[in-house]
Amino acid sequence: MTTKILTARMEAHPEDSHTLARYESTGGYDALRKALAEMTPEQIVDSVKASNMRGRGGAGFPMGVKWGFLAPAEPRYLVINADESEPGTFKDRQLLERDPHQLLEGILISSYALGVDQAYVYIRGEYPKPARRLQRAIDEAYGAGLLGENILDSGFSLDVSIHLGGGAYICGEETALLNSLEGRRGEPRLKPPFPAVEGLYAKPTIVNNVESISNVPWMTLNGGDSYAAIGPERSSGTRLFSLSGHVKKPGNYEIVMGITWAELIYELGGGIRNDNALKAWIPGGASAPWLVPSEHLDTLVTIDDAAEQGTMLGSGAIVVMDETTNVVAAARNIVKFFAHESCGQCTPCREGTSWLDDILQRILDGQGRPEDIDLLLDVSDNISPGLAWPPAMTTICPLGPSATAPITSIMRWFRPEVEAMIPMSEVASA
Amino acid sequence: MSNPISHWSPANQERASRLLEAYPDRRSALMPLLYVASLEHRYASDDAMEEVAELTGITAAQVRSVATFYTMFKQAPVGEYLISVCTSISCHLLGGEDVLESVEEAAGVEHGSTGEDGLFSVEHVECIGACGGAPAVQVNYELIEGVMPDRAGALVGWLRDTKPDVVLADEMQQLFGGVRSFDWGPTEAEGAIRPVPAFAPYGSAREGR
C-alpha cells in the first residue's frame, strides 16, 4: 500500500529533488551504472518485459511488448511523450518538475537497451516550467558526463533534446506526435506501419510516456520481477493518479492498484467538498466513460476491473463530480473539448463531435427537442458503432470515439435528468 | 542568397542556426522556429511564416498549414500579456467560466481578442494540466493555480499597474493563487518575456526580480 517508487525522492526532499546533487546523493544514476557495467541491452529489455508494466499514457499497452516490436533498422529513436493533455491529468507535470533526473536516467537506460543514440522529449507548449526543469537536468547531465559521447567510459553515447509542442491535444497520440516532431500538422497516421517499424523520419521508433520511462531506473536496480510482484497481476506496479474536481484533497497520489474507489475518493481524496453527495466520477481522463456511487464505489481500481465496467483507467485522471453538478453541462464541456481538438481528418469525428456539441448546447439553452435524445445517440453511434467500450472505430485514432463517452454516460446513469431539461419531453411534462 | 533572417536580433539568429542543426531533418525545426519568429514579430505573422519557410526549405503555404493547426502560433498580434483561462472539465466544475468573465471584465477584453492599447489578450483554453489546482490561469503561459474570480480580476489589475518585464509564476501564485496541484518546490527564477512559452533554447525565458 505504501510503496513509493516515483514520488519518494520529491516527498523526502521537496527543496531540491530536481537537482543532480540531490539525485546522486539519493541513489540516482546507480541504475545507469549498473546497466552499463553489468547488463546487456537484452537483459534490460527482458527486465522491462518481466515487469508487466502497462503504459501510463492512456492506452495501457504493455511497455515490454511494445519494445519487442522494435525493428532492427538503424538509426532508431526513443521519443518521450510529455504532451500530457488529457483533461484531468497533471501527473507527468509533477514528474518533470520535481524529479527530472529520474526521467533522464530512465531515458538513458532505455536508450541503451533499445540501441538508440538520439532521444527526443516532446513536451506540450503549455508546460514551459517542466521544460525548463528538464533542460537544466539535461545540462547538468552533460556536464557530469552522463549524456553525450562515451557515457561513463562505457562506449555508449546518447543525446537528448526537448521539443515543445504548439497546443494541440491530438499530439498525445503517438503518430500525431511524430508528425508534429517532423514539423508537420499533428494528424495521426494510418497504422500499420506502427512507429516501432516506421516512426520518426520513417525509422524504428519507440514512443513512451513520462511516467512509464520514469519507472525504468527502479526496475533496473530491483529487477522487473520485483516490479511485477507489486499489486494485482495485470495491473502491476505503483501508479500516479491525478485526483481533481469536487474532492477535498485534490492532487497526485502514487498508489498500488487494487484499492477500492471508495478508499481512493474518500480516504486519499478526503471525501467530497462540503460533505456533499458524490454524483459520478470519471475514472481515467475525459475520454473514459463515467462511474457512479450506486454501482462502483466498492469495486477495485485496476485496469481489468475498469474494463469489466465498460470504462478504463486511461491516463490515471479521476475527476469527481458532486450532487450540484449539471451533468449535461459537464458532458457538453467534454464534448466541446473533443470538437475543438479534432484534427479534422476523419469525417465522423470532425462532423460528429461538433454535432454533439451543438445538440447539448441546445438542450442547455432550453431549446432541446424531444428527438434530441435519439439524435445524440444516433450521432454517437455513427462515430462509434454499437457504443461499446472499448469503442469501435470509424476513424484513424480514438479521439472521435472518446467523445461519445460522456454521451453514453449521461444516457446510462442520468437519462431522466437529461430528459427533464428538454421542454416537450414526457419527463419534463410530467 | 541573402540571409532571410538578417534583420533578426543576433541572439535569435544564433538560436535559429542551432535549432536548424538540432534535427536530422531541418523541417523538424519548424515549430521551434515559429516560436523564435513570434518573439521577433509578436506573433506568427505573414513575414514570420515566410522567414521560417526560407529557413526550413519549404513553402510559406506549408508553414501556414502547420502554424494554423496549433493554437499557440497566433495569427494576429497578441498583447503584452496573454491571459489564458482554463475552462476544461476540472476547471469548469470549480468555476473556470466565472474566472474567465472576471478576467474579461478587468481587462476590458473579450476572450479571443486583444485590447486596443495592446496590453492584454484574453483567451479561454482547453486543459492546461493544472486540474488539482483548478481553476487555473496562465499569463504568457506561466501558471497560477487556485485562482478565484475576484483574485483573477486583481491579477489583471496588478499586471496593468506593475507591467512586469518578466512574468514569474511563483510571484503571481503567491499574490493571487490558491490551492495547487502539488507542492511546487523551490522558487523559479526564470519566467516569460513575451506571450511565447518561456524556454531558454527558444530565447523566450529570462531571470526576473
mmCIF file with all atom_site columns, C-alpha atoms in Angstrom, chain A residues 85-91 93 241-247 250-252 273 280-287 290 315-322 324-325 329-337, chain B residues 85-99 125-137 145-148 179 181:
data_model
loop_
_atom_site.group_PDB
_atom_site.id
_atom_site.type_symbol
_atom_site.label_atom_id
_atom_site.label_alt_id
_atom_site.label_comp_id
_atom_site.label_asym_id
_atom_site.label_entity_id
_atom_site.label_seq_id
_atom_site.pdbx_PDB_ins_code
_atom_site.Cartn_x
_atom_site.Cartn_y
_atom_site.Cartn_z
_atom_site.occupancy
_atom_site.B_iso_or_equiv
_atom_site.pdbx_formal_charge
_atom_site.auth_seq_id
_atom_site.auth_comp_id
_atom_site.auth_asym_id
_atom_site.auth_atom_id
_atom_site.pdbx_PDB_model_num
ATOM 1  C CA . SER A 1 85  ? -3.192  16.946 -22.275 1.00 0.00 ? 85  SER A CA 1
ATOM 2  C CA . GLU A 1 86  ? -5.968  14.544 -21.305 1.00 0.00 ? 86  GLU A CA 1
ATOM 3  C CA . PRO A 1 87  ? -8.353  16.681 -19.248 1.00 0.00 ? 87  PRO A CA 1
ATOM 4  C CA . GLY A 1 88  ? -7.895  15.845 -15.574 1.00 0.00 ? 88  GLY A CA 1
ATOM 5  C CA . THR A 1 89  ? -4.273  14.716 -15.933 1.00 0.00 ? 89  THR A CA 1
ATOM 6  C CA . PHE A 1 90  ? -1.337  16.524 -14.284 1.00 0.00 ? 90  PHE A CA 1
ATOM 7  C CA . LYS A 1 91  ? 0.966   13.730 -13.089 1.00 0.00 ? 91  LYS A CA 1
ATOM 8  C CA . ARG A 1 93  ? 3.994   17.649 -14.976 1.00 0.00 ? 93  ARG A CA 1
ATOM 9  C CA . PHE A 1 241 ? -3.409  9.057  -10.121 1.00 0.00 ? 241 PHE A CA 1
ATOM 10 C CA . SER A 1 242 ? -4.415  12.672 -10.650 1.00 0.00 ? 242 SER A CA 1
ATOM 11 C CA . LEU A 1 243 ? -7.404  13.436 -8.466  1.00 0.00 ? 243 LEU A CA 1
ATOM 12 C CA . SER A 1 244 ? -9.421  16.590 -9.182  1.00 0.00 ? 244 SER A CA 1
ATOM 13 C CA . GLY A 1 245 ? -12.898 18.052 -9.167  1.00 0.00 ? 245 GLY A CA 1
ATOM 14 C CA . HIS A 1 246 ? -15.138 18.181 -6.109  1.00 0.00 ? 246 HIS A CA 1
ATOM 15 C CA . VAL A 1 247 ? -12.817 16.409 -3.653  1.00 0.00 ? 247 VAL A CA 1
ATOM 16 C CA . PRO A 1 250 ? -7.057  17.075 -4.950  1.00 0.00 ? 250 PRO A CA 1
ATOM 17 C CA . GLY A 1 251 ? -3.574  16.091 -6.041  1.00 0.00 ? 251 GLY A CA 1
ATOM 18 C CA . ASN A 1 252 ? -1.404  13.325 -7.426  1.00 0.00 ? 252 ASN A CA 1
ATOM 19 C CA . ARG A 1 273 ? -16.328 19.186 -0.668  1.00 0.00 ? 273 ARG A CA 1
ATOM 20 C CA . ALA A 1 280 ? -20.325 10.452 -10.523 1.00 0.00 ? 280 ALA A CA 1
ATOM 21 C CA . TRP A 1 281 ? -16.662 10.308 -11.341 1.00 0.00 ? 281 TRP A CA 1
ATOM 22 C CA . ILE A 1 282 ? -14.561 9.976  -14.459 1.00 0.00 ? 282 ILE A CA 1
ATOM 23 C CA . PRO A 1 283 ? -12.046 7.204  -13.796 1.00 0.00 ? 283 PRO A CA 1
ATOM 24 C CA . GLY A 1 284 ? -9.413  7.731  -16.497 1.00 0.00 ? 284 GLY A CA 1
ATOM 25 C CA . GLY A 1 285 ? -9.447  11.142 -18.133 1.00 0.00 ? 285 GLY A CA 1
ATOM 26 C CA . ALA A 1 286 ? -12.100 12.881 -20.217 1.00 0.00 ? 286 ALA A CA 1
ATOM 27 C CA . SER A 1 287 ? -12.092 10.004 -22.742 1.00 0.00 ? 287 SER A CA 1
ATOM 28 C CA . TRP A 1 290 ? -18.137 7.623  -16.049 1.00 0.00 ? 290 TRP A CA 1
ATOM 29 C CA . SER A 1 315 ? -4.221  8.350  -18.123 1.00 0.00 ? 315 SER A CA 1
ATOM 30 C CA . GLY A 1 316 ? -4.977  7.920  -14.417 1.00 0.00 ? 316 GLY A CA 1
ATOM 31 C CA . ALA A 1 317 ? -7.052  11.081 -14.166 1.00 0.00 ? 317 ALA A CA 1
ATOM 32 C CA . ILE A 1 318 ? -10.009 10.903 -11.783 1.00 0.00 ? 318 ILE A CA 1
ATOM 33 C CA . VAL A 1 319 ? -12.473 13.767 -11.986 1.00 0.00 ? 319 VAL A CA 1
ATOM 34 C CA . VAL A 1 320 ? -15.025 13.787 -9.177  1.00 0.00 ? 320 VAL A CA 1
ATOM 35 C CA . MET A 1 321 ? -18.459 15.378 -9.535  1.00 0.00 ? 321 MET A CA 1
ATOM 36 C CA . ASP A 1 322 ? -20.745 16.100 -6.590  1.00 0.00 ? 322 ASP A CA 1
ATOM 37 C CA . THR A 1 324 ? -24.519 20.009 -7.527  1.00 0.00 ? 324 THR A CA 1
ATOM 38 C CA . THR A 1 325 ? -23.109 19.060 -10.932 1.00 0.00 ? 325 THR A CA 1
ATOM 39 C CA . ALA A 1 329 ? -23.161 20.878 -18.815 1.00 0.00 ? 329 ALA A CA 1
ATOM 40 C CA . ALA A 1 330 ? -20.287 18.606 -17.777 1.00 0.00 ? 330 ALA A CA 1
ATOM 41 C CA . ALA A 1 331 ? -20.838 16.304 -20.753 1.00 0.00 ? 331 ALA A CA 1
ATOM 42 C CA . ARG A 1 332 ? -21.064 19.271 -23.083 1.00 0.00 ? 332 ARG A CA 1
ATOM 43 C CA . ASN A 1 333 ? -17.813 20.637 -21.662 1.00 0.00 ? 333 ASN A CA 1
ATOM 44 C CA . ILE A 1 334 ? -16.051 17.390 -22.533 1.00 0.00 ? 334 ILE A CA 1
ATOM 45 C CA . VAL A 1 335 ? -17.667 17.049 -25.960 1.00 0.00 ? 335 VAL A CA 1
ATOM 46 C CA . LYS A 1 336 ? -16.707 20.642 -26.748 1.00 0.00 ? 336 LYS A CA 1
ATOM 47 C CA . PHE A 1 337 ? -13.137 19.753 -25.845 1.00 0.00 ? 337 PHE A CA 1
ATOM 48 C CA . VAL B 2 85  ? -8.171  30.850 -18.632 1.00 0.00 ? 85  VAL B CA 1
ATOM 49 C CA . CYS B 2 86  ? -8.759  27.113 -18.485 1.00 0.00 ? 86  CYS B CA 1
ATOM 50 C CA . THR B 2 87  ? -12.387 26.060 -18.904 1.00 0.00 ? 87  THR B CA 1
ATOM 51 C CA . SER B 2 88  ? -11.932 22.299 -19.349 1.00 0.00 ? 88  SER B CA 1
ATOM 52 C CA . ILE B 2 89  ? -13.728 19.841 -17.113 1.00 0.00 ? 89  ILE B CA 1
ATOM 53 C CA . SER B 2 90  ? -11.986 20.170 -13.709 1.00 0.00 ? 90  SER B CA 1
ATOM 54 C CA . CYS B 2 91  ? -11.786 23.956 -14.003 1.00 0.00 ? 91  CYS B CA 1
ATOM 55 C CA . HIS B 2 92  ? -15.372 24.031 -15.313 1.00 0.00 ? 92  HIS B CA 1
ATOM 56 C CA . LEU B 2 93  ? -16.533 22.151 -12.209 1.00 0.00 ? 93  LEU B CA 1
ATOM 57 C CA . LEU B 2 94  ? -14.836 24.697 -9.950  1.00 0.00 ? 94  LEU B CA 1
ATOM 58 C CA . GLY B 2 95  ? -15.840 27.926 -11.677 1.00 0.00 ? 95  GLY B CA 1
ATOM 59 C CA . GLY B 2 96  ? -13.484 28.410 -14.612 1.00 0.00 ? 96  GLY B CA 1
ATOM 60 C CA . GLU B 2 97  ? -16.162 30.258 -16.587 1.00 0.00 ? 97  GLU B CA 1
ATOM 61 C CA . ASP B 2 98  ? -16.589 32.756 -13.733 1.00 0.00 ? 98  ASP B CA 1
ATOM 62 C CA . VAL B 2 99  ? -12.836 33.317 -13.721 1.00 0.00 ? 99  VAL B CA 1
ATOM 63 C CA . VAL B 2 125 ? -8.102  27.376 -23.314 1.00 0.00 ? 125 VAL B CA 1
ATOM 64 C CA . GLU B 2 126 ? -8.538  23.645 -23.023 1.00 0.00 ? 126 GLU B CA 1
ATOM 65 C CA . CYS B 2 127 ? -6.924  21.680 -20.177 1.00 0.00 ? 127 CYS B CA 1
ATOM 66 C CA . ILE B 2 128 ? -3.508  23.026 -19.171 1.00 0.00 ? 128 ILE B CA 1
ATOM 67 C CA . GLY B 2 129 ? -2.645  20.205 -16.758 1.00 0.00 ? 129 GLY B CA 1
ATOM 68 C CA . ALA B 2 130 ? -3.412  22.089 -13.553 1.00 0.00 ? 130 ALA B CA 1
ATOM 69 C CA . CYS B 2 131 ? -6.598  20.235 -12.621 1.00 0.00 ? 131 CYS B CA 1
ATOM 70 C CA . GLY B 2 132 ? -5.601  19.673 -8.986  1.00 0.00 ? 132 GLY B CA 1
ATOM 71 C CA . GLY B 2 133 ? -5.253  23.443 -8.703  1.00 0.00 ? 133 GLY B CA 1
ATOM 72 C CA . ALA B 2 134 ? -8.449  24.345 -10.524 1.00 0.00 ? 134 ALA B CA 1
ATOM 73 C CA . PRO B 2 135 ? -9.444  26.931 -11.548 1.00 0.00 ? 135 PRO B CA 1
ATOM 74 C CA . ALA B 2 136 ? -6.167  27.687 -13.337 1.00 0.00 ? 136 ALA B CA 1
ATOM 75 C CA . VAL B 2 137 ? -4.912  30.636 -15.362 1.00 0.00 ? 137 VAL B CA 1
ATOM 76 C CA . GLU B 2 145 ? -3.359  27.731 -9.706  1.00 0.00 ? 145 GLU B CA 1
ATOM 77 C CA . GLY B 2 146 ? -6.397  28.049 -7.481  1.00 0.00 ? 146 GLY B CA 1
ATOM 78 C CA . VAL B 2 147 ? -7.386  31.461 -8.834  1.00 0.00 ? 147 VAL B CA 1
ATOM 79 C CA . MET B 2 148 ? -10.792 32.585 -7.609  1.00 0.00 ? 148 MET B CA 1
ATOM 80 C CA . VAL B 2 179 ? -4.705  25.544 -3.959  1.00 0.00 ? 179 VAL B CA 1
ATOM 81 C CA . SER B 2 181 ? -1.919  20.571 -7.944  1.00 0.00 ? 181 SER B CA 1
#
